[in-house]
Every structure is written in structure tokens, then in C-alpha cells.
Amino acid sequence: MKGRVRATSRSYPVSSEYLSELIRRDQDRQRLRHLLLKGASSEPGPPVDDGYFAELRKRAQSKSADNWYWQ
């Protein structure tokens, strides 16, 4: 395969970049599958209610305030 490789809407300068992208995507898919199966076979966690989301928002806002200089 010489020259450029065109896959769907992206163009890759060399075929090795296209193959690398395919490998990365497959690895991501495998990692996600592993995490989903691990989660499906784990014990149930604590209940998720309004208090859980309020605490989550509070932590996210605190982290955002800590990193204000990155914005």
C-alpha cells in the first residue's frame, strides 16, 4: 500500500498510522468490555439517591475551584 490511505472521512499519510489507529480502537474496545464485565459481576454498590448526587456536585465544584487557574 503506497501513498495515502483513506478510511471513511479521515486521511492517513501512511498505512501504518491507519493500522495503529485500528489497534488503538480495538484495545479501547477490549478495555471497555473488560470493565463492563467486571462491573456486571461485582457486588452492588451503595444506593444512589439525591444525597449522593449533591455530594458529587459539591466535590466536582470543589475540584473546579481548586483548578481555576487552568481555565
PDB file of C-alpha atoms in Angstrom, residues 56-66:
ATOM      1  CA  LEU A  56     -20.871  14.518  43.888  1.00  0.00           C
ATOM      2  CA  ARG A  57     -21.735  18.053  42.724  1.00  0.00           C
ATOM      3  CA  LYS A  58     -20.035  19.516  45.803  1.00  0.00           C
ATOM      4  CA  ARG A  59     -16.847  17.537  45.128  1.00  0.00           C
ATOM      5  CA  ALA A  60     -16.855  18.495  41.435  1.00  0.00           C
ATOM      6  CA  GLN A  61     -17.311  22.192  42.246  1.00  0.00           C
ATOM      7  CA  SER A  62     -14.529  21.999  44.823  1.00  0.00           C
ATOM      8  CA  LYS A  63     -12.174  20.411  42.281  1.00  0.00           C
ATOM      9  CA  SER A  64     -13.166  23.050  39.727  1.00  0.00           C
ATOM     10  CA  ALA A  65     -12.422  25.847  42.214  1.00  0.00           C
ATOM     11  CA  ASP A  66      -9.046  24.256  43.039  1.00  0.00           C
TER      12      ASP A  66
END
